[in-house]
PDB file of C-alpha atoms in Angstrom:
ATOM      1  CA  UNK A   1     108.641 104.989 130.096  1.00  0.00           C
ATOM      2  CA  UNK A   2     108.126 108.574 131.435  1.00  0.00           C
ATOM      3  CA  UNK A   3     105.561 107.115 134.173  1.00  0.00           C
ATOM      4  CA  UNK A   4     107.862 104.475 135.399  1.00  0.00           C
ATOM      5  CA  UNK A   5     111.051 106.964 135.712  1.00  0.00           C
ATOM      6  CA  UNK A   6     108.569 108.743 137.544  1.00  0.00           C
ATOM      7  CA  UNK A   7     106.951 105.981 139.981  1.00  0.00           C
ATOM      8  CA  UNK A   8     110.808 105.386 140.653  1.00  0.00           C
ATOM      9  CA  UNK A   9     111.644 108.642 141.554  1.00  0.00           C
ATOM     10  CA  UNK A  10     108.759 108.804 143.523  1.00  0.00           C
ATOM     11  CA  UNK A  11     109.690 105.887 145.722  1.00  0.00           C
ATOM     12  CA  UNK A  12     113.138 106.945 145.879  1.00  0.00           C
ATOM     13  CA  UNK A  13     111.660 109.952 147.423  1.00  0.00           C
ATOM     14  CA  UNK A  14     109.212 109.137 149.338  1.00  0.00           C
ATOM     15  CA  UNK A  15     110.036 105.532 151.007  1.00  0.00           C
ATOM     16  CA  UNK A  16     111.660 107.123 153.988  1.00  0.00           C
ATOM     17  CA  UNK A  17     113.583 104.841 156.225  1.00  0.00           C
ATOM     18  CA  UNK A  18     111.630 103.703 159.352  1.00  0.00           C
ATOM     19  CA  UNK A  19     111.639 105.637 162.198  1.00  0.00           C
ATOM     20  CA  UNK A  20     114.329 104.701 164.937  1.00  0.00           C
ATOM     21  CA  UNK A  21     111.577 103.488 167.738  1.00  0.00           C
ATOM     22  CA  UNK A  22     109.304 100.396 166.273  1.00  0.00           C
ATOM     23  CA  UNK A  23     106.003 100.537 166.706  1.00  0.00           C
ATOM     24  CA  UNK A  24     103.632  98.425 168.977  1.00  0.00           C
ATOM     25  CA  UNK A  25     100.449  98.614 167.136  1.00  0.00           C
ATOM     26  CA  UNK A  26      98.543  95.189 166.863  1.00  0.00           C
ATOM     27  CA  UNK A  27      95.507  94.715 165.183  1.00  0.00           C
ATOM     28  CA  UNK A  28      93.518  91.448 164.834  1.00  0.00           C
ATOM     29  CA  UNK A  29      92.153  90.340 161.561  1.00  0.00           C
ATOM     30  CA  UNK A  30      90.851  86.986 162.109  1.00  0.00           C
ATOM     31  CA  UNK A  31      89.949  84.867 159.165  1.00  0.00           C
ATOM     32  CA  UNK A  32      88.958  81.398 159.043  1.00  0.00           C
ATOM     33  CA  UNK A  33      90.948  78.691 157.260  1.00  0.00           C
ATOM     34  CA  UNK A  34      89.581  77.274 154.337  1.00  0.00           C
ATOM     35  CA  UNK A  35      90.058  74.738 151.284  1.00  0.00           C
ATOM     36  CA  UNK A  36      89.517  76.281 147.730  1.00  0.00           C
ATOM     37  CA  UNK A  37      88.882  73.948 145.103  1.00  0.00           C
ATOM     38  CA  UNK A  38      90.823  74.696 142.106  1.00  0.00           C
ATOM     39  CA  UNK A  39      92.021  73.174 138.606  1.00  0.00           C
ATOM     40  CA  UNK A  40      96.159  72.873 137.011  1.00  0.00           C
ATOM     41  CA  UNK A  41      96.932  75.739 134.865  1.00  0.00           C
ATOM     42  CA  UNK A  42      99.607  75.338 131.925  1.00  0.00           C
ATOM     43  CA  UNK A  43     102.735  77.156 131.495  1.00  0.00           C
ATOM     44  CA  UNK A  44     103.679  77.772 135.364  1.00  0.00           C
ATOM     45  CA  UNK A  45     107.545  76.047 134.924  1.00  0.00           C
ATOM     46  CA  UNK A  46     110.101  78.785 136.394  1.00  0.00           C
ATOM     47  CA  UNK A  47     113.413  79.003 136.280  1.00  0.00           C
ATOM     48  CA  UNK A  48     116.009  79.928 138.580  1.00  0.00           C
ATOM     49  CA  UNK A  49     114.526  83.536 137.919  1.00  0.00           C
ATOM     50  CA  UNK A  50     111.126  82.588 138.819  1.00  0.00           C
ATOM     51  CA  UNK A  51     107.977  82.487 136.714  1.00  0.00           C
ATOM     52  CA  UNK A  52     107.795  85.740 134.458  1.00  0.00           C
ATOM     53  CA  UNK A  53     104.257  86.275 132.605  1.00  0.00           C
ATOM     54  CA  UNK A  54     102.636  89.449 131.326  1.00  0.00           C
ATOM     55  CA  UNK A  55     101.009  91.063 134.152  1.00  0.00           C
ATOM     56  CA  UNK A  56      97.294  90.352 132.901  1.00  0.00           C
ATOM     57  CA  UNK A  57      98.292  87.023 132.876  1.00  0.00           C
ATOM     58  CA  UNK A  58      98.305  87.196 136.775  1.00  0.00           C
ATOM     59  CA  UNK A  59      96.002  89.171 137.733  1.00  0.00           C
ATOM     60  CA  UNK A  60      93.368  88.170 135.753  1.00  0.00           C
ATOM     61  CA  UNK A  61      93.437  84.544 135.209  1.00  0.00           C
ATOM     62  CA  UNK A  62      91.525  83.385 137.825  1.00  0.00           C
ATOM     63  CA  UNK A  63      93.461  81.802 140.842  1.00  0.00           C
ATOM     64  CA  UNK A  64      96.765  82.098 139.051  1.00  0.00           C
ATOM     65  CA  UNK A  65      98.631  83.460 141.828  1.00  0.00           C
ATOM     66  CA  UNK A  66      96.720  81.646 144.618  1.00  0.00           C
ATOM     67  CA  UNK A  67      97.761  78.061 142.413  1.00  0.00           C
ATOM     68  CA  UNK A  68     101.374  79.134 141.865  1.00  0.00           C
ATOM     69  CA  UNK A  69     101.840  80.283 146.002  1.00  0.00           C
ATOM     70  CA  UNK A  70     100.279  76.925 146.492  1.00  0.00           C
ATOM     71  CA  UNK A  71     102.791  74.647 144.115  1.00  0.00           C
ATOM     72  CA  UNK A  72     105.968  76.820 145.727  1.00  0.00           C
ATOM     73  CA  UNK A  73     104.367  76.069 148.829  1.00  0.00           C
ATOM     74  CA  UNK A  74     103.333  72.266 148.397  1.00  0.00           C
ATOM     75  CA  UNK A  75     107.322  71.621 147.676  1.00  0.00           C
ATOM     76  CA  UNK A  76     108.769  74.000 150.248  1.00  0.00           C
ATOM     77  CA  UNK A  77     106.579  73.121 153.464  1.00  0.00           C
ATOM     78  CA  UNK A  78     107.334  69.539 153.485  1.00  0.00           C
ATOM     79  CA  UNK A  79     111.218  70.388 154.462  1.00  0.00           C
ATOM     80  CA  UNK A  80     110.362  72.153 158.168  1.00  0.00           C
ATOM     81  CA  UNK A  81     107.132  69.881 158.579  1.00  0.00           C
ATOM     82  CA  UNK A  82     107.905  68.416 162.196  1.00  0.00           C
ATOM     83  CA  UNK A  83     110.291  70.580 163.288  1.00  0.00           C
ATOM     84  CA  UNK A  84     110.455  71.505 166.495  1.00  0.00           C
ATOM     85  CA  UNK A  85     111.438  75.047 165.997  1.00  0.00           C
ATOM     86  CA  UNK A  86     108.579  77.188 165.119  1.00  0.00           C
ATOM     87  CA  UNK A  87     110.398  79.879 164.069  1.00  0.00           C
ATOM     88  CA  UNK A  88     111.206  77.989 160.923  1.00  0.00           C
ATOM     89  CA  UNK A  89     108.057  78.149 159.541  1.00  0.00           C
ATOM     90  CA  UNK A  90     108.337  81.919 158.958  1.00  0.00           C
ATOM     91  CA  UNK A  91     108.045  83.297 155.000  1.00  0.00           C
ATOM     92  CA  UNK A  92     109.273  87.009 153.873  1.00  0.00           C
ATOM     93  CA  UNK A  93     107.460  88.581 150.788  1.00  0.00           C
ATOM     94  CA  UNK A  94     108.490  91.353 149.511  1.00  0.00           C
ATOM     95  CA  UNK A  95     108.543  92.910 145.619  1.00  0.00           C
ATOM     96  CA  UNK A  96     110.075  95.588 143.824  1.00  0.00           C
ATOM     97  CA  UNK A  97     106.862  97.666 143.559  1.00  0.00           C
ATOM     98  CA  UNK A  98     105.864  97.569 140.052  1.00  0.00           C
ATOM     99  CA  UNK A  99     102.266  97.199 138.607  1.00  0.00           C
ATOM    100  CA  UNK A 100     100.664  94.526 140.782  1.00  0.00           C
ATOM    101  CA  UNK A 101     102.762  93.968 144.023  1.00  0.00           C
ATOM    102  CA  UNK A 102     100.122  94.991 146.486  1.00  0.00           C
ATOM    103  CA  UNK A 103      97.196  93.110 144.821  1.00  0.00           C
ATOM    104  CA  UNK A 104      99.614  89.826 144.219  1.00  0.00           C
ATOM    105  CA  UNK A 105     101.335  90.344 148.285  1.00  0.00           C
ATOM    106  CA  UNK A 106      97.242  90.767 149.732  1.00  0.00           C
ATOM    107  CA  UNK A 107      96.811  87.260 147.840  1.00  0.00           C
ATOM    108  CA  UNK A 108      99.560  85.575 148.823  1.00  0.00           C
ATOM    109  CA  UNK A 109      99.039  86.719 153.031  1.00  0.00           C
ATOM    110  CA  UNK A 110      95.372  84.247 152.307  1.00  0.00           C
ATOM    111  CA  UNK A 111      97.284  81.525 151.105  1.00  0.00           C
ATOM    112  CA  UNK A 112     100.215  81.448 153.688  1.00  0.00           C
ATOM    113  CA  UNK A 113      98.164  81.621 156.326  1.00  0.00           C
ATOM    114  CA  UNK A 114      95.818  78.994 154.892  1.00  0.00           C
ATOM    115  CA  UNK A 115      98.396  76.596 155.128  1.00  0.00           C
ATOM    116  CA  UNK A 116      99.263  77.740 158.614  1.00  0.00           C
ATOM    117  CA  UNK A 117     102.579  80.009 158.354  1.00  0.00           C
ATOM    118  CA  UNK A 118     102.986  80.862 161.852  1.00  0.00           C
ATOM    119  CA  UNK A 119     104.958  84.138 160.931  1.00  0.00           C
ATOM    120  CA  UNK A 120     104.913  86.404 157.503  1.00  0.00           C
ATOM    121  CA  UNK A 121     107.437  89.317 157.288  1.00  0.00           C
ATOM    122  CA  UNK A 122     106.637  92.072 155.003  1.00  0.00           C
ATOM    123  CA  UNK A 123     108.828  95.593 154.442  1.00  0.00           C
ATOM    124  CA  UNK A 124     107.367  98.439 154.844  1.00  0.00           C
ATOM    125  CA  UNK A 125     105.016  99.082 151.621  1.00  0.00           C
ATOM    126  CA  UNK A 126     105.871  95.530 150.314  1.00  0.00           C
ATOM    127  CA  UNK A 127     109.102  96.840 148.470  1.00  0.00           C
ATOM    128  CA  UNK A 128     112.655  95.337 149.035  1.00  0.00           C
ATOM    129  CA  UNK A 129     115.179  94.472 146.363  1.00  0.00           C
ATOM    130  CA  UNK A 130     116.254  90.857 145.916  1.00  0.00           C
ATOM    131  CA  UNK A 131     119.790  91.389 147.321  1.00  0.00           C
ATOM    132  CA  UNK A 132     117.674  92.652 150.396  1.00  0.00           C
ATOM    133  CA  UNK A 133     115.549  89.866 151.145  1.00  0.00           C
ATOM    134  CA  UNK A 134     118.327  87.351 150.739  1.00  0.00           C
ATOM    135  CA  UNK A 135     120.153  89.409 153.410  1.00  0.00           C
ATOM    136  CA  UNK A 136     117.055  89.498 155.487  1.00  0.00           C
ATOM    137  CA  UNK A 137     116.418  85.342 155.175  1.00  0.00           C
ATOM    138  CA  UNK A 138     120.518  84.987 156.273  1.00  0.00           C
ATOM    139  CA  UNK A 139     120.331  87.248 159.109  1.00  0.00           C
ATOM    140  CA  UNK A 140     116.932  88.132 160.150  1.00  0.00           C
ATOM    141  CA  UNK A 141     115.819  86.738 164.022  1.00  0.00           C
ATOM    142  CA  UNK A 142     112.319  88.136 165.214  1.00  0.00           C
ATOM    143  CA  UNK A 143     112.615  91.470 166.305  1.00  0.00           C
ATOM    144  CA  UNK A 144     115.623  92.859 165.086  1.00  0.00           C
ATOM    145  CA  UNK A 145     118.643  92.220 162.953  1.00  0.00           C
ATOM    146  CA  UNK A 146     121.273  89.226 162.954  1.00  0.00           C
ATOM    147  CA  UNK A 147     124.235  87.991 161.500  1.00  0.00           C
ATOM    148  CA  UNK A 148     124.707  85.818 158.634  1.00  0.00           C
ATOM    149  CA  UNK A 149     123.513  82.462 159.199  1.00  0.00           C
ATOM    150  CA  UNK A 150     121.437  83.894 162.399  1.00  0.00           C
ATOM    151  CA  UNK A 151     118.389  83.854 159.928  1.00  0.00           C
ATOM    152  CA  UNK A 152     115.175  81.599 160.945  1.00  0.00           C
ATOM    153  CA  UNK A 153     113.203  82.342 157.578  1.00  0.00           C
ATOM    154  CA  UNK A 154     112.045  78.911 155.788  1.00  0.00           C
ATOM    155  CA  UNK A 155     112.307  80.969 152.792  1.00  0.00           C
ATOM    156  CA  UNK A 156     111.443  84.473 150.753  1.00  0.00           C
ATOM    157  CA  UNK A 157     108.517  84.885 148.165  1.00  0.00           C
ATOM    158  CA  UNK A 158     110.026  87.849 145.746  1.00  0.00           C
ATOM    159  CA  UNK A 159     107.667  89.992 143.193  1.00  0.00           C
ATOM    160  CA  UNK A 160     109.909  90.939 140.772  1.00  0.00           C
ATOM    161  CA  UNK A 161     110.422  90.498 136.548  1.00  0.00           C
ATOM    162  CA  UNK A 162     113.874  91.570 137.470  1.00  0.00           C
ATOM    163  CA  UNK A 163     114.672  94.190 135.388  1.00  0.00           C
ATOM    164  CA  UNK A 164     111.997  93.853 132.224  1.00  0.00           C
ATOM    165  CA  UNK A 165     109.864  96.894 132.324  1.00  0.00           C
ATOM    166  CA  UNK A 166     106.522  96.513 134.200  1.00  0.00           C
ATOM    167  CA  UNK A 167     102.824  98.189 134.434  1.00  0.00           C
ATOM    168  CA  UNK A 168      99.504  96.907 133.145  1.00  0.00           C
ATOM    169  CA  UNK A 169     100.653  95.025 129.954  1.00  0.00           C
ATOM    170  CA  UNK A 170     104.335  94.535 130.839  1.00  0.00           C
ATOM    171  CA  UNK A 171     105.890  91.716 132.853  1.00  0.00           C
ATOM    172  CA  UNK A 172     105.296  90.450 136.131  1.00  0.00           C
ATOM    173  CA  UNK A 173     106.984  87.741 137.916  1.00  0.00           C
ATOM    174  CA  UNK A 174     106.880  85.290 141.122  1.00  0.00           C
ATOM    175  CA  UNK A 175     110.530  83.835 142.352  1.00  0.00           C
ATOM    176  CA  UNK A 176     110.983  81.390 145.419  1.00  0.00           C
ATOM    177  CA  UNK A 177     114.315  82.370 147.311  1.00  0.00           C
ATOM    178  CA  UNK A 178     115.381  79.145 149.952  1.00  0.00           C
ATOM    179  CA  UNK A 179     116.769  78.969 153.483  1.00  0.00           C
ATOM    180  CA  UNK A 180     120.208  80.075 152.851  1.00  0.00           C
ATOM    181  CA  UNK A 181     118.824  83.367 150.668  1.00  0.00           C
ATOM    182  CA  UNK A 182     119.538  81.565 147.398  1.00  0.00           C
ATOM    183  CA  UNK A 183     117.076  81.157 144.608  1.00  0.00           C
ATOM    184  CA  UNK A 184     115.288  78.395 144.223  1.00  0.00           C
ATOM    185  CA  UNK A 185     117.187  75.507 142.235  1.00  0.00           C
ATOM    186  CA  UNK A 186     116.152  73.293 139.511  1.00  0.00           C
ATOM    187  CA  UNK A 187     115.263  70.500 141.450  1.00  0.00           C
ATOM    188  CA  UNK A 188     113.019  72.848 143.610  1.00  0.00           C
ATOM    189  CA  UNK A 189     111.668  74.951 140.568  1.00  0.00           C
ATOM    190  CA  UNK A 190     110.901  71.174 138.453  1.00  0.00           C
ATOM    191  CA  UNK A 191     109.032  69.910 141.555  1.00  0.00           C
ATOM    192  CA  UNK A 192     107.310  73.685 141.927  1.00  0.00           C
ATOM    193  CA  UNK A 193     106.055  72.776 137.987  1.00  0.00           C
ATOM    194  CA  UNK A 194     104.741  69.587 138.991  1.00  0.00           C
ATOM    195  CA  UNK A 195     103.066  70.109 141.927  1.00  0.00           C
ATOM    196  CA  UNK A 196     100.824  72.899 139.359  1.00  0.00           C
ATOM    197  CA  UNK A 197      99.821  70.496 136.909  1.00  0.00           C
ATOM    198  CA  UNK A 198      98.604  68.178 139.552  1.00  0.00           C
ATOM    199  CA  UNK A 199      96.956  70.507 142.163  1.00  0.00           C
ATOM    200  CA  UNK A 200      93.286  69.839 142.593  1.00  0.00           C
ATOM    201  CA  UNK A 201      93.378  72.909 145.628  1.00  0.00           C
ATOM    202  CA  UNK A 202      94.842  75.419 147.735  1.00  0.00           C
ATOM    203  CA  UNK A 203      94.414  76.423 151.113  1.00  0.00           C
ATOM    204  CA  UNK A 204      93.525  79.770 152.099  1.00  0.00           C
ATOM    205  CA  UNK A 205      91.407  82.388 154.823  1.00  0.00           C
ATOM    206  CA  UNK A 206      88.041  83.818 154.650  1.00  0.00           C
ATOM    207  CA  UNK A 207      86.824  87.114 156.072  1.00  0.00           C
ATOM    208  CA  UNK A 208      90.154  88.525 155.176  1.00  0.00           C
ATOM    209  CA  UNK A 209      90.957  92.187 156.049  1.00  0.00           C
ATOM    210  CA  UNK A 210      93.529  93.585 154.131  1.00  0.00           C
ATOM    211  CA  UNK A 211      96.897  94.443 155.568  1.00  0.00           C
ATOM    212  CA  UNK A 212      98.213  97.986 155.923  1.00  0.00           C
ATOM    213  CA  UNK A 213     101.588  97.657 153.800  1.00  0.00           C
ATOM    214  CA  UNK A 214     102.170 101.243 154.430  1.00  0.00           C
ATOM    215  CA  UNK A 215     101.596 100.962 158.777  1.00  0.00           C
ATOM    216  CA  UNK A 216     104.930 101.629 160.580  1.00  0.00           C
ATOM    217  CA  UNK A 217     107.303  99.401 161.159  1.00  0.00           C
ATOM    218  CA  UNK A 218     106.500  97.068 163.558  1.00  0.00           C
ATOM    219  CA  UNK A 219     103.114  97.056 163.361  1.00  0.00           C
ATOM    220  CA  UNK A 220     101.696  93.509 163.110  1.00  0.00           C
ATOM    221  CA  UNK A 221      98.597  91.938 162.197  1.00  0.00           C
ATOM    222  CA  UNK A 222      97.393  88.945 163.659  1.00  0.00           C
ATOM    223  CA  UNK A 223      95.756  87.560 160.679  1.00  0.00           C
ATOM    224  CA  UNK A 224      94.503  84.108 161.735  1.00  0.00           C
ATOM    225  CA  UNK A 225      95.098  82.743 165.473  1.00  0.00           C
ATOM    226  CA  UNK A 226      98.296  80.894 164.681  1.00  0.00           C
ATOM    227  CA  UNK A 227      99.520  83.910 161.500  1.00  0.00           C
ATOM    228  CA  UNK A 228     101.055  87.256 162.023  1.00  0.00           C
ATOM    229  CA  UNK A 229     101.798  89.398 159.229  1.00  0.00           C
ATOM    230  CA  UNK A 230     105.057  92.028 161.079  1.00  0.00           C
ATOM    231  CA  UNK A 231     105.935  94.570 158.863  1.00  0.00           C
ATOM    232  CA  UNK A 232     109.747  95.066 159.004  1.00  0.00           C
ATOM    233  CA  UNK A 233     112.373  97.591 158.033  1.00  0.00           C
ATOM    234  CA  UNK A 234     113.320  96.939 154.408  1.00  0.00           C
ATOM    235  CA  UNK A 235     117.258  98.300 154.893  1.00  0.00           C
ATOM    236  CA  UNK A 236     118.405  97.089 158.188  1.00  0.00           C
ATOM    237  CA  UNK A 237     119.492  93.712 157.132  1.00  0.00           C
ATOM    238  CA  UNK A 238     120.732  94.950 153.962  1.00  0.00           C
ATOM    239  CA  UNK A 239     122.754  98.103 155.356  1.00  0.00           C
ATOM    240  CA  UNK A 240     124.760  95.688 157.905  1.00  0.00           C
ATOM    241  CA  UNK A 241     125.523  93.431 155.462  1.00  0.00           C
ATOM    242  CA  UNK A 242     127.064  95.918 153.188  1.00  0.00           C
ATOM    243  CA  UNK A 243     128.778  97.414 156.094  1.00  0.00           C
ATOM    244  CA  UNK A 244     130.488  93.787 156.495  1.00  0.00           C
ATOM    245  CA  UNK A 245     131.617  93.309 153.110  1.00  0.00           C
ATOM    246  CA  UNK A 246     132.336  97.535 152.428  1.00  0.00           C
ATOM    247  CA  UNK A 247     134.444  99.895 154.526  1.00  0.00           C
ATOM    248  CA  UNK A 248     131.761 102.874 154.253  1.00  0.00           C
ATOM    249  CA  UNK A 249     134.040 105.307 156.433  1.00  0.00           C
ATOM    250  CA  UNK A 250     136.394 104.774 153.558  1.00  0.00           C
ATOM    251  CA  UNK A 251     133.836 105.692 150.607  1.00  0.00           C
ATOM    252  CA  UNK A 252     132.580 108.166 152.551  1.00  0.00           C
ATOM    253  CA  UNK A 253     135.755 110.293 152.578  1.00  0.00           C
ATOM    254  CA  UNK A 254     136.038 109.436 148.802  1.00  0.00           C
ATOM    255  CA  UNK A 255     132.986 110.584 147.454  1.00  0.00           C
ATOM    256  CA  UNK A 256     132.734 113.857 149.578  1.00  0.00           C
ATOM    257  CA  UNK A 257     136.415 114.679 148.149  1.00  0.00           C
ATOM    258  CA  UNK A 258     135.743 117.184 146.433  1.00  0.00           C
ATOM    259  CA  UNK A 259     139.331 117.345 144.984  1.00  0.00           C
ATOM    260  CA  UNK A 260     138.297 113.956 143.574  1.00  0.00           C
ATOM    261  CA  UNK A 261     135.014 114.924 141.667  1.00  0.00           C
ATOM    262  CA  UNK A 262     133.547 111.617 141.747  1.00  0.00           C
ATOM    263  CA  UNK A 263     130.610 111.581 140.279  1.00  0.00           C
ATOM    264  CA  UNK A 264     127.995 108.757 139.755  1.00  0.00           C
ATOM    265  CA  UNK A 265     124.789 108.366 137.957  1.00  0.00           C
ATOM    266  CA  UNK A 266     122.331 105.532 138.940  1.00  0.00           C
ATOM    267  CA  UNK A 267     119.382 103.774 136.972  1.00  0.00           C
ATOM    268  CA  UNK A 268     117.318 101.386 138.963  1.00  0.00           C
ATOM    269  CA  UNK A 269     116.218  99.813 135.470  1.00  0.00           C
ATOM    270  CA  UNK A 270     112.536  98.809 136.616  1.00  0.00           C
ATOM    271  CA  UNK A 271     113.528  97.382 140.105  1.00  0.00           C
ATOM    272  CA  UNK A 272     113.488  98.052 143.597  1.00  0.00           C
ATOM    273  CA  UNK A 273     117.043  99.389 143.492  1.00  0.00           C
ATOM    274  CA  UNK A 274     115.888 103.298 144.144  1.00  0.00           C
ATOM    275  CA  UNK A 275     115.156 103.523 147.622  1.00  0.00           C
ATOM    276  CA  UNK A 276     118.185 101.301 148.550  1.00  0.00           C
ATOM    277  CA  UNK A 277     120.541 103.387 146.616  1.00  0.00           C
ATOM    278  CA  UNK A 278     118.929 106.491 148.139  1.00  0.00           C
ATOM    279  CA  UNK A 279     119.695 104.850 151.504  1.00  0.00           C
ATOM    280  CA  UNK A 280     122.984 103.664 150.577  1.00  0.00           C
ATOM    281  CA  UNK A 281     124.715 106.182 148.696  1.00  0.00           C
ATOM    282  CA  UNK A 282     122.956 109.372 150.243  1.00  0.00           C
ATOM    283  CA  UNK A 283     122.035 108.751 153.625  1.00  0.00           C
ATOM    284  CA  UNK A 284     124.964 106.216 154.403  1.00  0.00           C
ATOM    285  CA  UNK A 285     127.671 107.943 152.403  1.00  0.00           C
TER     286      UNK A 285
END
């Protein structure tokens, strides 16, 4: 328990918000599209919540995460197949940074860009809360931030166990968040369950390089010919939203009244919710 109050106070110190100026670095990473043969593991049936397993579960039954991606991705793909708007067929993944994240995210890059996701958006060091990347699949347009409804994300791919403890024998959990920023409903998560106990393969890179999760934001990584992997800020979509729904003049002034002595104490209870409140609550108001 001591080790994960630590890790979060860590982040919470440490995950600085992006610098003002993004960067332009581009690196190429070519890998070459390939079909792995695989067989249906049993037990993959998530709920609106996602698929939670002990953490060994994932990361060392082989091609656990690589058959799950593949099931979410078998049922999700066939609804912007044909469109004419390429942007659509861009996926954000993001997790809350327990035990796992970076290992499961470097997977799940391979698979997306196996099956030819033109564009994956990561935050900086692969942590976002969930409220976050449901703001960033409303509102986020390549580039910069939108408005709600401006989003052209197919989807999200969230790491999270939500707030069950995690680390090497705790939890560890996969959840599919749709085009509006909503999780995945039961018809979706039922088909996601079938698709896994009929999938003979999944479609992946070779020669893979892995990504810099930590590079500035910006930064992108051209990962196949026809993939990018752009790292984005993690609290610009989330920050305007807030500031839409919250009048943060207002709680400024009440929280730096000192005739008022508010006073607040905040738990992120195993999730990503540290460096957000950090931004939010100390360097917002």
């Amino acid at each position: 328990l001591l080790m994960l109050r630590m890790q979060t106070f860590l982040l919470a110190t440490s995950f600085s918000s992006p610098p003002s100026s993004r960067a332009t670095v581009s690196s190429r990473l070519f890998g070459t599209r390939i079909t792995s043969p695989t067989e249906p593991i049993e037990g993959m049936r998530p709920g609106t919540s996602g698929l939670r397993k002990k953490t060994n579960v994932w990361s060392d039954t082989p091609h656990y995460v690589e058959n799950f991606i593949q099931s979410i991705l078998n049922v999700a793909l066939p609804a912007v197949t044909g469109t004419t708007n390429t942007e659509k067929k861009t996926m954000i993944v993001a997790g809350d940074g327990r035990y796992y994240n970076t290992p499961a995210i470097q997977t799940m890059i391979q698979i997306l860009a196996g099956n030819d996701i033109s564009e994956i958006w990561i935050p900086q060091y692969g942590i976002m809360s969930t409220p976050a990347v449901s703001a960033a699949i409303r509102r986020r347009v390549p580039d910069t931030c939108g408005k709600d409804g401006d989003g052209v994300a197919m989807g999200g791919i969230v790491l999270t166990a939500s707030h069950n403890p995690g680390g090497p024998t705790e939890d560890f959990g996969i959840k599919y968040n749709e085009g509006l920023g909503q999780p995945a409903g039961e018809e979706f998560t039922e088909a996601v369950y079938k698709e896994s106990l009929a999938i003979t393969s999944y479609e992946t890179i070779s020669e893979y390089k892995e990504v810099d999760l930590s590079a500035p934001v910006g930064t992108q990584y051209a990962v196949t010919p026809t993939c990018t992997v752009t790292i984005i800020d993690p609290f610009e979509d989330y920050v305007n939203c807030l500031r839409e729904c919250f009048d943060f003049d207002k709680l400024k002034r009440f929280s730096s009244d000192s005739k008022k002595g508010f006073r607040m104490l905040y738990d992120g209870m195993h999730g990503a919710g540290g460096p957000f409140a950090r931004r939010v609550l100390v360097e917002e108001l």
